[in-house]
PDB file of C-alpha atoms in Angstrom:
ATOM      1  CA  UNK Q   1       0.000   0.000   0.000  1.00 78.00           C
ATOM      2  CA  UNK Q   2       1.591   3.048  -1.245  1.00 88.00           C
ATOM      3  CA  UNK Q   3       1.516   6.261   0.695  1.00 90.00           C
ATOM      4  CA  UNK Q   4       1.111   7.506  -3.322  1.00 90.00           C
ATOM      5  CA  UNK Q   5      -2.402   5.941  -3.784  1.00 92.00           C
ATOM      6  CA  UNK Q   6      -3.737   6.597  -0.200  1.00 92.00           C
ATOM      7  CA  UNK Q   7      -3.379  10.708  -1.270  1.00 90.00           C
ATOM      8  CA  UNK Q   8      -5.094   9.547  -4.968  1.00 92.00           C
ATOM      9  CA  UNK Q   9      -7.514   7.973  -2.803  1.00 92.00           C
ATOM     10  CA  UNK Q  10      -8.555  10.678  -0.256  1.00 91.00           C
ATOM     11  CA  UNK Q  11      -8.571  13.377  -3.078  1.00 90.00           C
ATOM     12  CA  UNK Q  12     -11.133  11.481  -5.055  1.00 91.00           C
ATOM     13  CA  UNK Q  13     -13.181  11.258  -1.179  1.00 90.00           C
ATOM     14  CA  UNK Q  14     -13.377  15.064  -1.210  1.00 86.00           C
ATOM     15  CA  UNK Q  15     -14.313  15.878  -4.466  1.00 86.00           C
ATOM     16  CA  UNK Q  16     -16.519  12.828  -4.873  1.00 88.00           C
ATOM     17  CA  UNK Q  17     -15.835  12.507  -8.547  1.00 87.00           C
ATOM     18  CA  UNK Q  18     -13.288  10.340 -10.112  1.00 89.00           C
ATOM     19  CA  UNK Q  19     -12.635  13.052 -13.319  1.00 89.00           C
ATOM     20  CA  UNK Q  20     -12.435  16.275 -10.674  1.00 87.00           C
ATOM     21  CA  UNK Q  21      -9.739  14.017  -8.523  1.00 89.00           C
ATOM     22  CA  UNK Q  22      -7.896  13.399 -11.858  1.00 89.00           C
ATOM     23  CA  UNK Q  23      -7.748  16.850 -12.687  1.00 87.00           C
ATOM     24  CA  UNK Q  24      -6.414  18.070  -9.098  1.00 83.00           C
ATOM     25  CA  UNK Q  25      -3.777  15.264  -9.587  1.00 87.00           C
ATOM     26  CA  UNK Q  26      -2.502  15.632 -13.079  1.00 86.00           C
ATOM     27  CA  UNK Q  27      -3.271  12.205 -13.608  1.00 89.00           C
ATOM     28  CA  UNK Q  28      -5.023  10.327 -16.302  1.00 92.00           C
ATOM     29  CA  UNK Q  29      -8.795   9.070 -15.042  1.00 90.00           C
ATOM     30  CA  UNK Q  30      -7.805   5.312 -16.399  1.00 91.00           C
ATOM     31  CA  UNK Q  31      -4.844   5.455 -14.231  1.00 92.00           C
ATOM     32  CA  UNK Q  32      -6.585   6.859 -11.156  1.00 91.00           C
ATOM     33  CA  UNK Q  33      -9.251   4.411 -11.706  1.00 91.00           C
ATOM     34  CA  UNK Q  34      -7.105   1.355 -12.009  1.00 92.00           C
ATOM     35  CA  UNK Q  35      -4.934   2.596  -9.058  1.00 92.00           C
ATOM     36  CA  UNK Q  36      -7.807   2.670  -7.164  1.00 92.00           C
ATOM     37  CA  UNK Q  37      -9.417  -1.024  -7.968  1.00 92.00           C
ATOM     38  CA  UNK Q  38      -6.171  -2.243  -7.548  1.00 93.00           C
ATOM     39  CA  UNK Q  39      -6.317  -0.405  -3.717  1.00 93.00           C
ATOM     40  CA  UNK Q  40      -9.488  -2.400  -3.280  1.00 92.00           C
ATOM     41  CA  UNK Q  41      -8.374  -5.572  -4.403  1.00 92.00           C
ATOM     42  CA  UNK Q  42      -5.204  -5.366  -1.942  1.00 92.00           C
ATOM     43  CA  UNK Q  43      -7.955  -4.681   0.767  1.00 92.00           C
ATOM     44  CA  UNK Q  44     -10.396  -7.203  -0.176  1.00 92.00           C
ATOM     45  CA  UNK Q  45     -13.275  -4.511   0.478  1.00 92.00           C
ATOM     46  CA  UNK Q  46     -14.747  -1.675  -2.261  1.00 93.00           C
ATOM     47  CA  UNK Q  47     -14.150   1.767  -1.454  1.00 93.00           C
ATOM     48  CA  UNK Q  48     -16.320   3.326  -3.329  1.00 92.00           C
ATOM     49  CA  UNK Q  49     -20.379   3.120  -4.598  1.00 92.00           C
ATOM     50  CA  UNK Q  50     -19.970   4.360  -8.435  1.00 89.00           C
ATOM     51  CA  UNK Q  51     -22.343   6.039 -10.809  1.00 85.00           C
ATOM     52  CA  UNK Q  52     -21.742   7.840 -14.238  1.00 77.00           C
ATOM     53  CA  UNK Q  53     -21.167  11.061 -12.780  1.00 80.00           C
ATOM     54  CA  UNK Q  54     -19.707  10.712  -8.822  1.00 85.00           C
ATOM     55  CA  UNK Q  55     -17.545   8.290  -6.366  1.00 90.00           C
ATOM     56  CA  UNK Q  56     -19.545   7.675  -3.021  1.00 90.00           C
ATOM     57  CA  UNK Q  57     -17.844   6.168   0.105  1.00 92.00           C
ATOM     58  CA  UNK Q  58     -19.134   3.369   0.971  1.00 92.00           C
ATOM     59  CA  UNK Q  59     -19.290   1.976   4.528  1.00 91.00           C
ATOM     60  CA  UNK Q  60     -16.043   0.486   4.626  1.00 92.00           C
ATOM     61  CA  UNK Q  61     -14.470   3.496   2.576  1.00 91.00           C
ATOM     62  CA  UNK Q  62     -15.593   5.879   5.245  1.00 91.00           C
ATOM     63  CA  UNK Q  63     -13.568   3.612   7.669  1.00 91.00           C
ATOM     64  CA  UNK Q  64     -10.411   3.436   5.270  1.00 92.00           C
ATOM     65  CA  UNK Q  65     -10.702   7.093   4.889  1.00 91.00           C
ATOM     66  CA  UNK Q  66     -10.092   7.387   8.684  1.00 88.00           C
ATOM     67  CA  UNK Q  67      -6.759   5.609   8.663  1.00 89.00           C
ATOM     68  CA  UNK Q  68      -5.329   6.701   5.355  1.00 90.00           C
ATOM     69  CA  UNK Q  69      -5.457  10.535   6.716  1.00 88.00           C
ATOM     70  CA  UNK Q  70      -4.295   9.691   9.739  1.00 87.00           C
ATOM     71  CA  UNK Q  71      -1.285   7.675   7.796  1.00 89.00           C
ATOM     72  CA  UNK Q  72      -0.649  10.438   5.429  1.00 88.00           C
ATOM     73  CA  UNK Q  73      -0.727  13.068   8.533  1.00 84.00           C
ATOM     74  CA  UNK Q  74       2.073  10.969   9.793  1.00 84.00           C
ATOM     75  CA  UNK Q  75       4.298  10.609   7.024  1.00 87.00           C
ATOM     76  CA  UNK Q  76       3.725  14.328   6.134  1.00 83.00           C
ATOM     77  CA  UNK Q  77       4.481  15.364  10.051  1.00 78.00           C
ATOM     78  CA  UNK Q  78       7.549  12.815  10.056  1.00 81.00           C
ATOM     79  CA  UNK Q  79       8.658  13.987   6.503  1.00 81.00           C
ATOM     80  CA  UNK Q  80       8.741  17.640   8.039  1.00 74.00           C
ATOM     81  CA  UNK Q  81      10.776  16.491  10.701  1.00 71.00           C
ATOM     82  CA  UNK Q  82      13.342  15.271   8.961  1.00 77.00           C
ATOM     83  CA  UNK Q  83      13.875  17.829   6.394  1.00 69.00           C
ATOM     84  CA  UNK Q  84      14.203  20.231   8.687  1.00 64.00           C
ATOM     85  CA  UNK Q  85      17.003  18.906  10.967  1.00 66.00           C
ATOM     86  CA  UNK Q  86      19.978  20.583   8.732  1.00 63.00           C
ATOM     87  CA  UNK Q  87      18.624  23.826   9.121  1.00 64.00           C
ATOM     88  CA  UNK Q  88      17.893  26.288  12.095  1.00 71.00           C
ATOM     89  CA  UNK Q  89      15.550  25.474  14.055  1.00 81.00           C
ATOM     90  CA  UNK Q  90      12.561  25.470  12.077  1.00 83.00           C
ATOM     91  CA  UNK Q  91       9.668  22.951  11.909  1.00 86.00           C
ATOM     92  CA  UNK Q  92       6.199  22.467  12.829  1.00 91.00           C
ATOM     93  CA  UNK Q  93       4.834  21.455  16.334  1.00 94.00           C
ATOM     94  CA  UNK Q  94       1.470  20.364  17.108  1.00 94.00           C
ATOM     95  CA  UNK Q  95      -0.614  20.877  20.342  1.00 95.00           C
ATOM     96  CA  UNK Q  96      -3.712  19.524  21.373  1.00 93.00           C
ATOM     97  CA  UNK Q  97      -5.892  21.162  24.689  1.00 90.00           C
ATOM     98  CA  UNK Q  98      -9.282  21.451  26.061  1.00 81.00           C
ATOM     99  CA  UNK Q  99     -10.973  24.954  26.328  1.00 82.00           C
ATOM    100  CA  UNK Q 100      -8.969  26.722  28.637  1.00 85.00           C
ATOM    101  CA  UNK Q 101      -7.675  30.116  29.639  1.00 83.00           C
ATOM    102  CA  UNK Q 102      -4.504  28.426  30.165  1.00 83.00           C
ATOM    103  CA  UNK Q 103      -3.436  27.881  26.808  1.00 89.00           C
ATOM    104  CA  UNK Q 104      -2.420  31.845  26.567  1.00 90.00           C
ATOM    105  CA  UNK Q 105       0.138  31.129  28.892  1.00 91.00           C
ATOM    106  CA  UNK Q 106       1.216  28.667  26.001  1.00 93.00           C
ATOM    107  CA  UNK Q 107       0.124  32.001  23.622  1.00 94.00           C
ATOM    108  CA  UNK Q 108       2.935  33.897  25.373  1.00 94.00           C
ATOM    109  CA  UNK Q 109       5.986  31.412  25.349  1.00 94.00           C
ATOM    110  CA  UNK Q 110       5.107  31.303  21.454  1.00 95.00           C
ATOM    111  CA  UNK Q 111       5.133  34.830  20.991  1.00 95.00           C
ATOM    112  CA  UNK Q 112       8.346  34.722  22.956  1.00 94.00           C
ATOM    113  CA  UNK Q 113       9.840  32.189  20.928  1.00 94.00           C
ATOM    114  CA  UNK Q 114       8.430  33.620  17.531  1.00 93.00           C
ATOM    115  CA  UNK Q 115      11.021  36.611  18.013  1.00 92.00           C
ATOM    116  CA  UNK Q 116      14.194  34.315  17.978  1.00 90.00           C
ATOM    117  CA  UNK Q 117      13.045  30.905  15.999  1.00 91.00           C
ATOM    118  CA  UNK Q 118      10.172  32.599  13.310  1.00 92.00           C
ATOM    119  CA  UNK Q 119      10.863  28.930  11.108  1.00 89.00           C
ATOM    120  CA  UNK Q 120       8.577  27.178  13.961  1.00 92.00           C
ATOM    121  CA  UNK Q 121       4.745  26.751  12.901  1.00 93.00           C
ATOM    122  CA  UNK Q 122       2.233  25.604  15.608  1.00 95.00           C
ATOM    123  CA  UNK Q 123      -1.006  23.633  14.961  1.00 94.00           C
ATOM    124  CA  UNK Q 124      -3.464  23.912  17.577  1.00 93.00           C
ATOM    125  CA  UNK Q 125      -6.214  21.042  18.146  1.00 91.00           C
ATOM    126  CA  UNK Q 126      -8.995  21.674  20.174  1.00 87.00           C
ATOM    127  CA  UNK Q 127     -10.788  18.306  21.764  1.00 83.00           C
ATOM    128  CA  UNK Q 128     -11.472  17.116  25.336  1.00 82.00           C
ATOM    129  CA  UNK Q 129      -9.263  14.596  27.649  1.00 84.00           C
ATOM    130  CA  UNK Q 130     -10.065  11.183  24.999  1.00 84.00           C
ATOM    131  CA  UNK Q 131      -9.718  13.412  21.963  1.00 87.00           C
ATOM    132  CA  UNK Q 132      -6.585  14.771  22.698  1.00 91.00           C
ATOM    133  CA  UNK Q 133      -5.124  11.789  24.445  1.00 91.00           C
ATOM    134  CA  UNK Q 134      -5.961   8.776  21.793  1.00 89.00           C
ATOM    135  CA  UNK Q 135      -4.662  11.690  18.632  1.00 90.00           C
ATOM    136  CA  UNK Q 136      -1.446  11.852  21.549  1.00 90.00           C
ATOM    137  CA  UNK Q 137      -1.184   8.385  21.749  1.00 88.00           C
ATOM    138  CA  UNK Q 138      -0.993   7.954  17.805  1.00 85.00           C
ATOM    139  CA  UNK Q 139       1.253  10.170  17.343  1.00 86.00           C
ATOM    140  CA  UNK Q 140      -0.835  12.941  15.226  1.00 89.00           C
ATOM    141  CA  UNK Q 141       0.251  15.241  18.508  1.00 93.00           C
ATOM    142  CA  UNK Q 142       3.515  16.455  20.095  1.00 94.00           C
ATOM    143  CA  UNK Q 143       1.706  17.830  23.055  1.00 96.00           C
ATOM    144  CA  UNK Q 144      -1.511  18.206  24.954  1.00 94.00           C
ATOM    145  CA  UNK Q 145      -2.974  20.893  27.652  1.00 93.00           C
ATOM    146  CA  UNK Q 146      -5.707  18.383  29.643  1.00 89.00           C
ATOM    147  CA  UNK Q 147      -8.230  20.064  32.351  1.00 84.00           C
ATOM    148  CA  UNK Q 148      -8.414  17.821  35.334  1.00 81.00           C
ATOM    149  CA  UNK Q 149      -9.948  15.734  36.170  1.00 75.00           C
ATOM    150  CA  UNK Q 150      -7.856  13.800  33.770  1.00 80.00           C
ATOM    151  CA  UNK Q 151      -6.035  10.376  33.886  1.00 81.00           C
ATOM    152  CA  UNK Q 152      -2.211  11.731  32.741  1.00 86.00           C
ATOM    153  CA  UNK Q 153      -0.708   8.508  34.290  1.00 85.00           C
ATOM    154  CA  UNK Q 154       0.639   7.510  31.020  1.00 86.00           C
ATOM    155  CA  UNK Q 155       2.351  10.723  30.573  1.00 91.00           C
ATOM    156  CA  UNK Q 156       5.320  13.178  31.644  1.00 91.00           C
ATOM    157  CA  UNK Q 157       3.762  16.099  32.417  1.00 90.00           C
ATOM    158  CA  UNK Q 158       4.247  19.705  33.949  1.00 91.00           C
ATOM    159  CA  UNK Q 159       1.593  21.230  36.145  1.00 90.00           C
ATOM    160  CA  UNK Q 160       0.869  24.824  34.349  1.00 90.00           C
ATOM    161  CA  UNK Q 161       0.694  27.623  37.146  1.00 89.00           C
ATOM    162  CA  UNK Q 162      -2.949  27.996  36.353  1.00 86.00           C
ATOM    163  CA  UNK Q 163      -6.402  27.348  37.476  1.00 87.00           C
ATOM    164  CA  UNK Q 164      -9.670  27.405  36.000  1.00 89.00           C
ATOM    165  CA  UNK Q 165     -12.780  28.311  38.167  1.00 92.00           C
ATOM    166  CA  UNK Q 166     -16.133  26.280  37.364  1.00 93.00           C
ATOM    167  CA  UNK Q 167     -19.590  27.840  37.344  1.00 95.00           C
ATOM    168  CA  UNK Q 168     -23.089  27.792  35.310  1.00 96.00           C
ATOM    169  CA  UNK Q 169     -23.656  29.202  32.674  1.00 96.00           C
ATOM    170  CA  UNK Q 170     -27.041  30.470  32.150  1.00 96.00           C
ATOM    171  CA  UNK Q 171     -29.302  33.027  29.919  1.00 96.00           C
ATOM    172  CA  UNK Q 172     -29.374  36.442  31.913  1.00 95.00           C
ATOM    173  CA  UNK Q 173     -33.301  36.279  31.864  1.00 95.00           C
ATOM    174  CA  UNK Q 174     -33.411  32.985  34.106  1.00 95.00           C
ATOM    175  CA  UNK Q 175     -34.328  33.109  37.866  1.00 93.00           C
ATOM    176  CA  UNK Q 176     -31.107  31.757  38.628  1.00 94.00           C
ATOM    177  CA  UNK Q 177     -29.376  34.609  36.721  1.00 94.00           C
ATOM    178  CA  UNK Q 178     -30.455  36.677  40.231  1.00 94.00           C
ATOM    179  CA  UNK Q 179     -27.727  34.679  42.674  1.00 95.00           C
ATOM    180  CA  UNK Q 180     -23.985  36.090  42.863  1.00 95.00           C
ATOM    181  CA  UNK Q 181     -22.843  32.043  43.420  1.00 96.00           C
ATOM    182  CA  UNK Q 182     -24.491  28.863  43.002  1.00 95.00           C
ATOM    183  CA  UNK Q 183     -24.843  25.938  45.366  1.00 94.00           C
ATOM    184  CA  UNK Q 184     -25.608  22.336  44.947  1.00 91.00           C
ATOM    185  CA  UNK Q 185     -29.247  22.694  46.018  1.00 91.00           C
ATOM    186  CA  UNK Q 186     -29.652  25.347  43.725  1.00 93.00           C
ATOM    187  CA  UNK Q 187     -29.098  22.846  40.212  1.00 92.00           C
ATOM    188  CA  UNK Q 188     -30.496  19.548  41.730  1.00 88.00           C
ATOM    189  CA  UNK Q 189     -34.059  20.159  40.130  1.00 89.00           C
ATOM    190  CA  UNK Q 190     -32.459  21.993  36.770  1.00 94.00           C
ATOM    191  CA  UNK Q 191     -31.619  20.699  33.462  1.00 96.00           C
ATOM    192  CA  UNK Q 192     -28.011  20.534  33.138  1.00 95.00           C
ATOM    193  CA  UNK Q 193     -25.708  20.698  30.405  1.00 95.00           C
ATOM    194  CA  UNK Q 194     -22.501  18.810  31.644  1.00 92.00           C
ATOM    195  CA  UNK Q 195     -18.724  17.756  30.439  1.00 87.00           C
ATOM    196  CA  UNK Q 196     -18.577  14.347  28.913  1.00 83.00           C
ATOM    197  CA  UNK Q 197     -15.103  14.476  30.209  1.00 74.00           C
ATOM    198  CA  UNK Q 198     -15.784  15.113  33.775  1.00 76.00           C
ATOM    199  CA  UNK Q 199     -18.611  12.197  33.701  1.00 78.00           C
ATOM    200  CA  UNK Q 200     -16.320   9.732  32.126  1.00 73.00           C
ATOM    201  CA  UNK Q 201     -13.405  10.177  34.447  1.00 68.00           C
ATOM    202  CA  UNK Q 202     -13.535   7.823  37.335  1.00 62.00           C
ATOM    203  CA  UNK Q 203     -15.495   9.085  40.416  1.00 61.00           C
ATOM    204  CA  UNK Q 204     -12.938   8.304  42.619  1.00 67.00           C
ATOM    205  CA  UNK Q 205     -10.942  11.949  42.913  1.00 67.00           C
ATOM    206  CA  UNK Q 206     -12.770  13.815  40.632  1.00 77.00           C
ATOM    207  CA  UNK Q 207     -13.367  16.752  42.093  1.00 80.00           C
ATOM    208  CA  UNK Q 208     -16.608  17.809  40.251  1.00 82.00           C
ATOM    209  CA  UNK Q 209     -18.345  14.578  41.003  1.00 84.00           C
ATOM    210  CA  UNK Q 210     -17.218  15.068  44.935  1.00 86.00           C
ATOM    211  CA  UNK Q 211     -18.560  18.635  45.325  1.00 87.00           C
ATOM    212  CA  UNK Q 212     -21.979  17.339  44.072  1.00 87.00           C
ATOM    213  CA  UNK Q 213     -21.601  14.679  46.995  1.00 86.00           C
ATOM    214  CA  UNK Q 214     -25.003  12.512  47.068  1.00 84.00           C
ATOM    215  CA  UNK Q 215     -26.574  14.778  44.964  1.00 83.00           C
ATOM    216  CA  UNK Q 216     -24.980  13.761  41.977  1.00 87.00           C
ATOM    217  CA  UNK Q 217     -27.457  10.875  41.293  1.00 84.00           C
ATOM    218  CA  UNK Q 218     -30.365  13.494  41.607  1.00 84.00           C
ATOM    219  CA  UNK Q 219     -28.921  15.638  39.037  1.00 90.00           C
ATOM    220  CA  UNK Q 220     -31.034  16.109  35.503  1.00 92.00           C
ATOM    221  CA  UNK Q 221     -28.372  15.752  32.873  1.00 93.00           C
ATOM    222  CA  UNK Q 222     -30.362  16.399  29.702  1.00 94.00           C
ATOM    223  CA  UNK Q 223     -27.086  16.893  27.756  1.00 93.00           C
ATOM    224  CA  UNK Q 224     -23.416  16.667  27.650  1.00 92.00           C
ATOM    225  CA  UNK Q 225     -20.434  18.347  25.628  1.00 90.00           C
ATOM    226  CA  UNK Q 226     -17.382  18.340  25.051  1.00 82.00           C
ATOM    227  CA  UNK Q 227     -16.433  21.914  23.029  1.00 83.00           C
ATOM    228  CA  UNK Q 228     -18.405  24.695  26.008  1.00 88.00           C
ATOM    229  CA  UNK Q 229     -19.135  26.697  22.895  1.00 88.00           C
ATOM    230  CA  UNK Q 230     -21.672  24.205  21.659  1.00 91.00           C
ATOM    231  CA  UNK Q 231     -23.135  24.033  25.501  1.00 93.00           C
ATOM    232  CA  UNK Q 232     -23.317  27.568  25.337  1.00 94.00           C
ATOM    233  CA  UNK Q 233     -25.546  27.386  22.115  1.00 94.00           C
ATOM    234  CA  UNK Q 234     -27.651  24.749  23.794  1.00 95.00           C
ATOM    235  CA  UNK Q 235     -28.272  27.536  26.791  1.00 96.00           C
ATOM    236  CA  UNK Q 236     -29.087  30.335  24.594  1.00 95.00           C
ATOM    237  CA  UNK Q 237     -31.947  27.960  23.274  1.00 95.00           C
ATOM    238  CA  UNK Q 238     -33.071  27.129  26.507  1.00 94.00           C
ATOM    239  CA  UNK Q 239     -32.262  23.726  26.559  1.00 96.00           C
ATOM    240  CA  UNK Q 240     -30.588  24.155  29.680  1.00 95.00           C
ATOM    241  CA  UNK Q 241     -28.039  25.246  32.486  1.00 96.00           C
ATOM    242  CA  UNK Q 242     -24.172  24.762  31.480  1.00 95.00           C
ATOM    243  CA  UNK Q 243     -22.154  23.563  34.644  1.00 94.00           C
ATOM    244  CA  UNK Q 244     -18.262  24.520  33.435  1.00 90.00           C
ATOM    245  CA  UNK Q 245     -15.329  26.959  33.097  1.00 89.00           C
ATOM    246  CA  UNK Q 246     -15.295  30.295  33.254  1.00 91.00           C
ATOM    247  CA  UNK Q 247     -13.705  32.212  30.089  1.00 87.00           C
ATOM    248  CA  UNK Q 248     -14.595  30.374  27.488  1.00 88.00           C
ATOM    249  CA  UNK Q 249     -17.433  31.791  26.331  1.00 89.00           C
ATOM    250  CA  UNK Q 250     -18.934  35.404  26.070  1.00 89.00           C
ATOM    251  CA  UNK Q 251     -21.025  36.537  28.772  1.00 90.00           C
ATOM    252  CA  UNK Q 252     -20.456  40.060  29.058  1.00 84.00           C
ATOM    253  CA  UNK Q 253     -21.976  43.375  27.166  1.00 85.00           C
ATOM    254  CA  UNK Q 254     -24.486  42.541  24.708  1.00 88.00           C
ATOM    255  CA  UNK Q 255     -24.502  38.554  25.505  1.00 91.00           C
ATOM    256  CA  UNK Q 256     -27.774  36.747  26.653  1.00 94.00           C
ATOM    257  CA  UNK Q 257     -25.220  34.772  28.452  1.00 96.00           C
ATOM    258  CA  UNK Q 258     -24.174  34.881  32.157  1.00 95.00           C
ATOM    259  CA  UNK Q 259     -21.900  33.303  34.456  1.00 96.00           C
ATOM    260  CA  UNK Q 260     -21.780  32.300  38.468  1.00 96.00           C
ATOM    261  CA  UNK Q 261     -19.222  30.749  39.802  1.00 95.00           C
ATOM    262  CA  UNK Q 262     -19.634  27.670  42.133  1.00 95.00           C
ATOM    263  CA  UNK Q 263     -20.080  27.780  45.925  1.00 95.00           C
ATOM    264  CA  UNK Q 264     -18.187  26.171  47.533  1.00 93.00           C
ATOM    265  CA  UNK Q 265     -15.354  27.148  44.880  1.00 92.00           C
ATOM    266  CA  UNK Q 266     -14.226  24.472  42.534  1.00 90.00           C
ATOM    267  CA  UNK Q 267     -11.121  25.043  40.135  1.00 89.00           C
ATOM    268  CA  UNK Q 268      -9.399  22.603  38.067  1.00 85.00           C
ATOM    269  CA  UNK Q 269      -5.838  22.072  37.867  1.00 86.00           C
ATOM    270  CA  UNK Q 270      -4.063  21.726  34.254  1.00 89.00           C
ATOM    271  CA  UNK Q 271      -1.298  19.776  33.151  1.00 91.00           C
ATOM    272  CA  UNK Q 272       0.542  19.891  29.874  1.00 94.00           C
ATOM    273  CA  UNK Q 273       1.600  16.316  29.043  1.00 94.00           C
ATOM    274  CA  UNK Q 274       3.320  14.290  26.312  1.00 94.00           C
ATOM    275  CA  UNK Q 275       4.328  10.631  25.846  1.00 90.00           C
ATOM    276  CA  UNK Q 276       6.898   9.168  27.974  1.00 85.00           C
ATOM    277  CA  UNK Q 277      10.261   8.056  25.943  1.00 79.00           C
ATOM    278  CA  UNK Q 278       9.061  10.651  23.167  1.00 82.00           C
ATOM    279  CA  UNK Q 279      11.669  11.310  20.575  1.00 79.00           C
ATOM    280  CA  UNK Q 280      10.604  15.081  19.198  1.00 86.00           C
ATOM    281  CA  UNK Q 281      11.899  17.220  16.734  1.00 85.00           C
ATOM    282  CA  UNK Q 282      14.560  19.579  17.600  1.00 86.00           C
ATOM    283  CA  UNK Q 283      11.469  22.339  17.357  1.00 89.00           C
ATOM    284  CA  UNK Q 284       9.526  20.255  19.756  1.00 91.00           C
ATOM    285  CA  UNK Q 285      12.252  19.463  21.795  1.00 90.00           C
ATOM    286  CA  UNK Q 286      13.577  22.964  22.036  1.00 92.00           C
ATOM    287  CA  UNK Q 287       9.604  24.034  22.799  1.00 94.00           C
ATOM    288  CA  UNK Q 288       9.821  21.938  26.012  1.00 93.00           C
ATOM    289  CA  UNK Q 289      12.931  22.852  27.268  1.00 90.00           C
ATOM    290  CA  UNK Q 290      11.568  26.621  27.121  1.00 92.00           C
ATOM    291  CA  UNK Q 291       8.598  25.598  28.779  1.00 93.00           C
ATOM    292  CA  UNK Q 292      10.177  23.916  31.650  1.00 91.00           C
ATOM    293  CA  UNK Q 293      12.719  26.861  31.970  1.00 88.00           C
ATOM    294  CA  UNK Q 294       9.179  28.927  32.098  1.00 89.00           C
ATOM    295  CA  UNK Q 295       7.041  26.910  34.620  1.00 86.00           C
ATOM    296  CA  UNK Q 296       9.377  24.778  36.507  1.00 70.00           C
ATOM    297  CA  UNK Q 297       6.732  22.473  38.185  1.00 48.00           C
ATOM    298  CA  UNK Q 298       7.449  19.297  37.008  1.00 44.00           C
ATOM    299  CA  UNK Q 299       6.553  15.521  38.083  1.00 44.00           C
TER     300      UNK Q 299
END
């Protein structure tokens, strides 16, 4: 399987038509066509459902189209890597986090380091503790900013100086909207909007399940998130209260949005972690050792 055929075979995905694909490759359409039949043969599966005029994936080609991108993001990130060790530092470095204020304090060491190593380009991925974790684990990142509660015992990690205070958000119209803080009794009878992350993590130290206590199992989760932008679109509708951090979404001036923080107080913690034994570029590499010169709080 050729790393070759797996582009032919992703371009012809997107533009769902075998004679557009052949013109964005410079390729004959015979030659794209038998590449790809012989692609399918190899696999023992078809790709794709054809007609006269387009090139539908079909179940198992929506599968295969999973794994060739991440293959070809691979290549293309090791490829990068490699060509870029004779020259000055100078590279690309990717970086996957949850929705935190805490990633300016990434923000500033790049705008620190952009002054004396401008080659560097960062890629920013924004997912919650299993998205950024399993693309980690594969490879696809160098890095990862997790909000705890998170499981980082796979990891080397540094604890960022930085916490993130948790609260509801809430239109400004609702009779909540009236209190300065809000305590468990207040969201036992409410719909709530809640992190998949913080529900999947083990109960067992994590803190957001232990400040509900008992009446966690009385709680009326009618949905769960993992991006707080899309929570915060479910609360302008109505749907419900959003239990999360604050920052990440608009709630001042002309927003319908507001937020009150938790009482008693409940922060996270934030950790910035990578894969034990990692080899890294020498831009990744040299990205760490700033950051560690930065925070200094490692374990």
């Amino acid at each position: 399987m050729e790393i070759r055929v797996l582009r032919y075979f992703l371009t012809i995905a997107r533009e769902g038509s075998i004679t557009s694909a052949a013109e964005q490759l410079h390729i004959t359409q015979p030659t794209l066509s038998r590449q790809i039949r012989d692609l399918e043969d190899e696999l023992g599966q078809k790709l794709f459902m054809r007609s006269s005029h387009s090139m539908k994936l079909t179940q198992e080609g929506f599968i295969f189209r999973q794994r060739a991108e991440e293959i070809v993001s691979m290549v293309d990130k090791t490829s990068a890597e490699f060509l870029s060790m004779d020259k000055p530092v100078a590279g690309d470095i990717y970086i996957g986090g949850g929705e935190t204020l805490a990633v300016g304090l990434i923000a500033d060491l790049i705008a620190d380091l952009r002054k004396e190593y401008p080659d560097i380009r960062y890629h920013l991925y924004s997912g919650n503790e299993a998205d950024v974790t399993e693309r980690l684990d594969r490879g696809l990142l160098d890095f990862g900013i997790l909000v705890q509660p998170a499981d980082i015992t796979k990891y080397d990690c540094i604890h960022l100086p930085a916490e993130d205070r948790w609260g509801v958000v809430m239109r400004k119209d609702a009779p909540l909207a009236k209190k300065k803080r809000i305590a468990r009794a207040d969201l036992t009878d409410l719909p709530l909007i809640l992190s998949r992350q913080v529900l999947s993590t083990k109960s067992e130290g994590n803190a957001f399940i232990e400040w509900f206590g008992e009446d966690f199992e009385k709680l009326d989760i009618v949905t769960t998130f993992n991006l707080m932008y899309n929570a915060a679109l479910m609360v302008r509708s109505g749907v419900g209260y959003a239990v999360g951090i604050d920052g990440i979404v608009s709630t001042g001036g002309e927003s319908e949005l507001c937020f009150r923080p938790l009482v008693p107080k409940m922060t996270s913690g934030l950790d910035f972690i990578w894969k034990k034994y990692q080899a890294f570029s020498p831009a990744a590499e040299l990205f760490l050792e700033k950051l560690q010169e930065r925070f200094q709080q490692i374990s």
